[in-house]
Coordinates of C-alpha atoms and ligand atoms in Angstrom, one line a residue:
M1 CA 0.0 0.0 0.0
N2 CA 1.3 3.4 -0.9
K3 CA 1.9 5.9 1.9
I4 CA 2.6 9.5 1.1
K5 CA 5.4 11.1 3.0
E6 CA 4.7 14.8 3.7
V7 CA 7.9 16.9 3.6
A8 CA 8.4 20.7 3.7
G9 CA 11.5 21.0 1.4
N10 CA 11.6 21.4 -2.3
N11 CA 13.8 19.2 -4.5
T12 CA 14.7 19.3 -8.2
S13 CA 12.1 16.5 -8.6
D14 CA 9.4 19.0 -7.4
L15 CA 10.3 21.2 -10.3
V16 CA 10.0 18.3 -12.7
E17 CA 6.6 17.5 -11.2
M18 CA 5.5 21.1 -11.7
N19 CA 6.6 21.1 -15.3
R20 CA 5.1 17.7 -16.0
S21 CA 1.8 18.9 -14.5
A22 CA 1.9 22.0 -16.6
I23 CA 2.5 19.9 -19.8
V24 CA -0.4 17.5 -18.9
R25 CA -2.8 20.4 -18.3
I26 CA -2.0 21.9 -21.7
L27 CA -2.5 18.5 -23.3
Q28 CA -5.8 18.1 -21.5
Q29 CA -7.0 21.4 -22.9
S30 CA -6.1 20.8 -26.5
D31 CA -6.9 17.9 -28.7
V32 CA -3.5 17.6 -30.4
C33 CA -0.5 19.8 -29.9
S34 CA 3.2 19.8 -30.6
R35 CA 6.3 20.1 -28.4
A36 CA 6.8 23.5 -29.9
D37 CA 3.3 24.6 -28.9
I38 CA 4.0 23.5 -25.4
A39 CA 7.3 25.4 -25.4
K40 CA 5.5 28.5 -26.5
M41 CA 2.8 28.2 -23.7
T42 CA 5.1 27.2 -20.8
G43 CA 8.4 28.9 -21.6
L44 CA 10.2 25.6 -21.0
T45 CA 13.1 24.7 -23.2
Q46 CA 12.6 22.1 -25.9
A47 CA 15.1 19.9 -24.2
S48 CA 13.1 19.8 -20.9
I49 CA 9.9 19.2 -22.8
T50 CA 11.4 16.4 -24.8
K51 CA 12.6 14.7 -21.7
I52 CA 9.3 15.0 -19.8
V53 CA 7.2 14.0 -22.8
A54 CA 9.4 10.9 -23.3
V55 CA 8.6 9.7 -19.8
L56 CA 4.9 10.4 -20.4
I57 CA 5.0 8.4 -23.6
D58 CA 6.8 5.6 -21.9
M59 CA 4.0 5.4 -19.3
G60 CA 1.3 5.4 -21.9
I61 CA -0.1 8.8 -20.7
V62 CA 0.8 10.5 -24.0
N63 CA 0.7 9.2 -27.6
E64 CA 2.4 10.6 -30.7
V65 CA -0.3 11.1 -33.4
G66 CA 0.8 12.1 -36.9
F67 CA 1.9 15.6 -37.7
V68 CA 0.6 19.1 -36.9
K69 CA 1.4 22.3 -38.8
G70 CA 3.4 24.8 -36.9
S71 CA 4.7 28.3 -37.6
G72 CA 6.3 28.8 -41.0
N73 CA 4.5 25.7 -42.3
R74 CA 6.9 23.4 -40.4
R75 CA 5.5 20.1 -39.6
S76 CA 5.9 18.8 -36.0
I77 CA 4.8 15.5 -34.4
G78 CA 1.4 15.8 -32.7
L79 CA 0.9 14.8 -29.1
R80 CA -2.3 13.7 -27.6
L81 CA -3.2 12.8 -24.0
N82 CA -4.1 9.2 -23.7
A83 CA -6.5 10.1 -20.9
E84 CA -8.7 7.0 -21.0
K85 CA -5.8 4.6 -20.2
Y86 CA -5.9 5.4 -16.5
L87 CA -9.1 6.1 -14.6
V88 CA -9.7 7.5 -11.1
L89 CA -12.6 7.1 -8.8
G90 CA -13.9 10.2 -7.0
V91 CA -16.1 10.2 -3.9
K92 CA -17.9 13.2 -2.6
F93 CA -19.3 13.0 0.9
S94 CA -21.6 15.8 2.0
R95 CA -24.3 16.4 4.6
H96 CA -27.2 14.6 3.0
V97 CA -25.8 12.7 0.1
F98 CA -22.7 11.0 -1.1
S99 CA -21.8 10.7 -4.8
I100 CA -19.3 8.4 -6.5
G101 CA -17.9 8.9 -10.0
V102 CA -15.4 7.3 -12.3
F103 CA -13.4 9.7 -14.4
D104 CA -10.4 9.6 -16.7
I105 CA -7.4 11.8 -16.0
S106 CA -8.7 14.6 -18.2
G107 CA -11.8 14.9 -16.1
K108 CA -14.2 13.1 -18.4
V109 CA -16.9 11.4 -16.4
Y110 CA -17.7 7.7 -17.2
T111 CA -20.3 7.1 -14.6
Q112 CA -21.7 8.8 -11.6
Q113 CA -24.2 7.7 -8.9
E114 CA -25.7 9.5 -5.9
T115 CA -27.1 8.1 -2.7
E116 CA -29.1 10.2 -0.3
F117 CA -29.1 9.5 3.4
S118 CA -30.7 11.0 6.4
L119 CA -29.1 12.3 9.5
E120 CA -31.0 9.7 11.5
E121 CA -29.1 6.9 9.8
F122 CA -26.1 5.4 11.6
A123 CA -22.9 6.9 10.2
S124 CA -21.4 3.4 10.1
D125 CA -24.2 2.1 7.9
V126 CA -23.7 4.9 5.4
V127 CA -19.9 4.2 5.4
S128 CA -20.6 0.5 4.7
N129 CA -22.9 1.4 1.8
M130 CA -20.3 3.7 0.4
K131 CA -17.6 1.0 0.6
R132 CA -19.9 -1.6 -1.1
Q133 CA -20.6 0.8 -4.0
I134 CA -16.9 1.6 -4.4
H135 CA -15.9 -2.1 -4.5
E136 CA -18.6 -2.7 -7.1
L137 CA -17.3 0.1 -9.3
L138 CA -13.7 -1.1 -8.9
E139 CA -14.8 -4.5 -10.0
K140 CA -16.3 -3.0 -13.1
Y141 CA -13.6 -0.4 -14.0
K142 CA -10.4 -2.4 -13.7
N143 CA -8.1 0.4 -14.8
V144 CA -8.9 2.7 -11.9
V145 CA -5.5 3.6 -10.4
A146 CA -6.4 5.7 -7.4
I147 CA -9.3 7.0 -5.3
G148 CA -9.9 10.6 -4.2
F149 CA -12.3 11.6 -1.4
A150 CA -13.8 15.1 -0.9
V151 CA -15.2 15.7 2.6
P152 CA -16.7 18.7 4.2
G153 CA -14.3 21.0 6.1
P154 CA -12.7 21.7 8.4
Y155 CA -11.1 18.4 7.8
L156 CA -8.0 17.5 9.9
R157 CA -6.1 15.7 7.1
K158 CA -3.4 14.2 9.3
E159 CA -5.9 12.8 11.8
G160 CA -8.5 11.8 9.2
R161 CA -11.5 13.4 10.8
I162 CA -13.8 16.3 10.3
A163 CA -13.4 18.8 13.1
M164 CA -17.0 20.2 12.8
V165 CA -19.8 19.1 10.6
T166 CA -22.7 21.4 11.1
R167 CA -25.8 19.5 12.2
M168 CA -24.0 16.1 11.9
P169 CA -22.3 15.5 15.2
A170 CA -22.2 11.7 14.7
W171 CA -19.8 12.1 11.8
K172 CA -17.2 13.7 14.0
N173 CA -16.3 10.3 15.2
I174 CA -15.8 8.8 11.8
N175 CA -12.1 8.5 10.9
F176 CA -11.9 8.6 7.2
I177 CA -8.2 7.5 7.0
D178 CA -9.0 4.4 9.2
E179 CA -12.2 3.6 7.3
F180 CA -11.0 4.0 3.7
K181 CA -7.2 4.2 3.4
Y182 CA -6.7 0.4 3.5
E183 CA -10.1 -0.8 2.4
F184 CA -9.2 -1.1 -1.3
D185 CA -6.1 -2.3 -3.1
K186 CA -5.8 1.2 -4.6
P187 CA -4.2 4.3 -3.0
V188 CA -6.7 6.6 -1.4
F189 CA -6.3 10.4 -1.0
I190 CA -8.6 12.5 1.1
E191 CA -9.0 16.3 1.1
Q192 CA -11.7 18.8 2.2
D193 CA -14.3 19.8 -0.3
A194 CA -13.2 23.3 -1.2
N195 CA -9.6 22.1 -1.8
A196 CA -11.1 19.4 -4.0
G197 CA -13.0 22.1 -6.0
A198 CA -9.8 24.1 -6.4
L199 CA -8.0 21.0 -7.8
A200 CA -10.9 20.3 -10.1
E201 CA -10.7 23.9 -11.5
W202 CA -6.9 23.7 -11.7
W203 CA -6.8 20.4 -13.6
F204 CA -10.0 20.3 -15.5
G205 CA -11.3 23.9 -15.5
N206 CA -10.2 24.8 -19.0
H207 CA -9.3 28.4 -18.2
G208 CA -7.6 28.9 -21.5
R209 CA -4.1 29.8 -20.2
P210 CA -1.5 28.4 -17.8
L211 CA -2.3 30.0 -14.4
N212 CA 0.0 30.9 -11.5
S213 CA -2.7 30.8 -8.9
L214 CA -6.4 30.0 -8.5
A215 CA -8.9 30.4 -5.8
Y216 CA -12.0 28.3 -5.7
F217 CA -14.8 29.9 -3.7
L218 CA -17.2 27.2 -2.6
A219 CA -20.7 28.7 -1.9
G220 CA -23.1 26.0 -1.0
E221 CA -24.6 24.6 2.2
G222 CA -21.2 25.5 3.7
V223 CA -18.9 28.3 2.5
G224 CA -15.1 27.7 2.0
S225 CA -12.3 28.2 -0.3
G226 CA -9.4 26.2 -1.8
I227 CA -6.2 27.8 -3.1
V228 CA -3.8 26.4 -5.7
D229 CA -0.7 28.6 -5.8
H230 CA 2.1 27.7 -8.4
D231 CA 0.7 24.2 -8.8
R232 CA 0.5 23.5 -5.0
L233 CA -2.6 23.2 -2.9
L234 CA -2.3 25.5 0.0
L235 CA -2.9 23.3 3.1
G236 CA -1.5 25.1 6.2
N237 CA -0.4 22.9 9.1
L238 CA -3.6 20.9 9.7
G239 CA -5.0 21.2 6.2
I240 CA -7.6 23.8 7.1
A241 CA -5.9 26.9 5.5
S242 CA -8.2 29.3 3.6
E243 CA -11.3 28.5 5.6
I244 CA -12.8 31.7 4.3
G245 CA -16.3 30.7 5.5
H246 CA -15.2 31.2 9.1
I247 CA -13.6 34.6 8.6
S248 CA -15.6 37.1 10.6
I249 CA -17.2 39.8 8.6
N250 CA -19.1 41.1 11.7
V251 CA -17.1 40.7 14.9
N252 CA -20.2 41.2 17.0
G253 CA -22.5 39.2 14.8
A254 CA -24.3 36.0 15.5
K255 CA -22.4 33.1 17.1
C256 CA -21.2 30.5 14.7
E257 CA -20.8 26.8 15.5
C258 CA -17.0 27.2 15.0
G259 CA -16.8 29.5 18.0
N260 CA -16.3 32.7 16.0
R261 CA -19.0 35.4 15.5
G262 CA -20.4 36.8 12.3
C263 CA -18.7 34.3 10.0
L264 CA -19.1 34.8 6.2
E265 CA -20.8 31.4 6.0
L266 CA -23.7 32.8 8.1
Y267 CA -24.4 35.4 5.3
C268 CA -24.0 33.7 2.0
S269 CA -24.4 30.0 2.3
T270 CA -27.6 28.3 0.9
T271 CA -28.7 27.9 4.6
A272 CA -28.6 31.7 5.1
M273 CA -30.2 32.4 1.7
L274 CA -33.0 29.9 2.1
K275 CA -33.7 31.0 5.7
K276 CA -34.1 34.6 4.5
A277 CA -36.1 33.5 1.4
Q278 CA -38.6 31.6 3.6
E279 CA -39.2 34.8 5.5
V280 CA -39.6 37.2 2.6
L281 CA -40.8 34.9 -0.1
P282 CA -43.0 32.2 1.6
E283 CA -45.0 31.8 -1.6
L284 CA -42.0 30.1 -3.3
F285 CA -42.0 27.3 -0.7
E286 CA -45.7 26.3 -0.6
E287 CA -45.0 23.3 -2.8
V288 CA -42.6 20.5 -1.7
I289 CA -39.1 21.2 -3.0
E290 CA -36.9 18.2 -3.8
N291 CA -33.6 19.6 -2.4
R292 CA -31.6 22.7 -1.6
W293 CA -30.2 23.0 -5.1
E294 CA -33.7 23.4 -6.4
A295 CA -34.8 25.6 -3.6
C296 CA -32.0 28.0 -4.5
N297 CA -32.9 27.8 -8.1
K298 CA -36.5 28.9 -7.3
V299 CA -35.2 32.0 -5.7
F300 CA -32.9 32.8 -8.6
N301 CA -35.6 32.2 -11.1
A302 CA -38.0 34.4 -9.2
A303 CA -35.4 37.2 -9.5
R304 CA -35.0 36.5 -13.2
L305 CA -38.7 36.9 -13.6
G306 CA -38.5 40.3 -11.9
N307 CA -39.8 39.5 -8.4
K308 CA -38.5 42.6 -6.4
K309 CA -38.0 40.8 -3.1
A310 CA -36.1 38.0 -4.8
I311 CA -33.9 40.5 -6.6
K312 CA -33.1 42.3 -3.3
L313 CA -32.3 39.0 -1.6
V314 CA -30.0 37.8 -4.5
E315 CA -28.3 41.2 -4.5
E316 CA -27.6 40.9 -0.8
I317 CA -26.1 37.4 -1.3
A318 CA -24.0 38.8 -4.2
E319 CA -22.7 41.6 -1.9
Y320 CA -21.5 39.1 0.7
L321 CA -19.9 36.9 -2.0
G322 CA -18.2 40.2 -3.1
Y323 CA -16.8 40.7 0.4
G324 CA -15.6 37.1 0.3
C325 CA -13.8 37.8 -3.0
V326 CA -12.2 40.9 -1.5
T327 CA -10.8 38.8 1.4
L328 CA -9.6 36.1 -1.1
I329 CA -7.8 38.7 -3.1
N330 CA -6.2 40.4 -0.1
A331 CA -5.1 37.1 1.5
Y332 CA -4.1 35.0 -1.5
D333 CA -3.5 37.2 -4.5
P334 CA -5.2 34.8 -7.0
E335 CA -5.1 35.3 -10.7
I336 CA -8.6 33.9 -11.0
I337 CA -11.5 33.3 -8.6
V338 CA -13.9 30.6 -9.5
I339 CA -17.2 30.4 -7.6
G340 CA -18.9 27.0 -7.4
D341 CA -21.6 24.9 -5.7
S342 CA -25.3 25.7 -5.5
I343 CA -25.1 29.5 -5.1
S344 CA -23.2 29.7 -8.4
Q345 CA -26.5 28.8 -10.2
G346 CA -27.2 32.5 -9.8
G347 CA -24.4 33.2 -12.3
E348 CA -25.2 36.3 -14.3
L349 CA -27.5 37.6 -11.5
L350 CA -24.6 37.7 -9.0
L351 CA -21.5 38.6 -11.0
P352 CA -22.2 42.4 -11.6
T353 CA -22.6 43.0 -7.9
I354 CA -19.6 40.9 -6.9
N355 CA -17.5 42.8 -9.5
R356 CA -18.8 46.1 -8.3
I357 CA -17.9 45.3 -4.6
V358 CA -14.4 44.1 -5.6
K359 CA -13.9 47.2 -7.7
E360 CA -14.9 49.5 -4.8
R361 CA -12.7 47.8 -2.3
I362 CA -9.6 46.6 -4.1
L363 CA -6.8 48.9 -5.6
P364 CA -7.4 49.3 -9.3
D365 CA -3.9 48.0 -10.1
I366 CA -4.7 44.7 -8.4
C367 CA -8.4 44.5 -9.2
E368 CA -7.9 44.7 -13.0
K369 CA -5.6 41.6 -12.9
V370 CA -8.1 39.3 -11.2
Q371 CA -10.8 37.5 -13.1
I372 CA -13.9 36.4 -11.2
K373 CA -16.1 33.8 -12.8
M374 CA -18.6 31.0 -12.1
S375 CA -17.5 27.4 -12.4
E376 CA -18.2 25.9 -15.9
L377 CA -17.5 22.3 -15.0
K378 CA -20.2 20.0 -16.3
V379 CA -20.0 17.8 -13.2
D380 CA -20.4 19.0 -9.6
P381 CA -16.9 20.6 -8.9
T382 CA -16.6 18.8 -5.6
L383 CA -17.2 15.3 -7.1
C384 CA -15.0 16.3 -10.1
G385 CA -12.6 17.5 -7.4
A386 CA -12.5 14.2 -5.7
A387 CA -11.3 12.8 -9.0
A388 CA -8.9 15.7 -9.3
I389 CA -7.3 14.8 -5.9
A390 CA -6.5 11.4 -7.2
T391 CA -5.4 12.7 -10.7
D392 CA -3.1 15.2 -9.0
K393 CA -1.4 12.6 -6.9
V394 CA -1.0 10.1 -9.7
L395 CA 0.4 12.6 -12.2
R396 CA 2.8 14.0 -9.7
K397 CA 4.3 10.6 -9.1
P398 CA 3.4 8.5 -12.1
S399 CA 6.3 6.0 -11.6
E400 CA 4.8 5.2 -8.2
Y401 CA 1.1 4.8 -9.2
L402 CA 1.1 3.9 -12.9
V403 CA 2.6 0.5 -13.5
Ligands
ZN1 ZN1 -17.7 30.1 11.9

């Protein structure tokens, strides 16, 4: 069984990893490209690219496919990512539902399934059900090479448990490392949901250019963020860095379960939005609504249809998301902020206000260099992120995991 050793130093091999990851991400985003195209986009020398690509070809991750036309009509050998050769399995665990998906290393989903559970069920029964489903999928998809788990934060990644799960105290006693690390004959990697989302956007987000840093702003039932800076996930000591949802935006505000007061999460999570919506727009909730995702959508659609109360509520949420973005920019200096999870369904309704707040509160020289957008991933970024956790580990150490 593979065990990951966590170290603080950087070696030459880290640089190779970073360059390899940049090359794979370029290949993910283009159907076919040449070594010269990669050199242009990464600034790496042809010699380094040739060396890294040779290793990737050797491992079967990249194939040479005919010729592509380059500048001056020169023909160069085309390279294509052989993404389907290696699959990864992603598991998203959240408050009411767990989802499992099989993906290839370019983020393409092969299958996904969702299981709802109630908070009255024993956590151990839910865990057993999860294990059974994963075993079944591993049986069916033999070329899965690693498994990634995305769990709600704050997740203490060295200890393997979630420090606080709002309204789910029983889950505090579940140790994810003990339960899952040695259950399958595949390596298992576990991170918290916002970090998973950040890796999903980093690996599969198709943002059109090689990025230096990215912030993923998770705005769903919980609020959090994940940061990838120069190809590294920002973890902190315990793995709970960038818990933006528990940054106080009102030091005398309502008490939060985390112990702090006036946390951002209390203002722009779906819980906050739906609580307010039930007060001011009770007519929207007369019929039974399937889930929170749909309930949020109802509020956004009411705003789209011109309902003044809904417009005001959405505007308020957007303002708080804007304050969150201001904090993300001041704290982490991201090149791009991607907002994901259920609140991002508000898309075009939210962005103008978010951008206005950021423009008002961030220096113009900084503000104009940050792009804020909604996630465009076709699969839930957290589930996709669970797959990205596994992809990230596998592609960093291919010789360890791909044999
Ligand atoms: Zn809090």
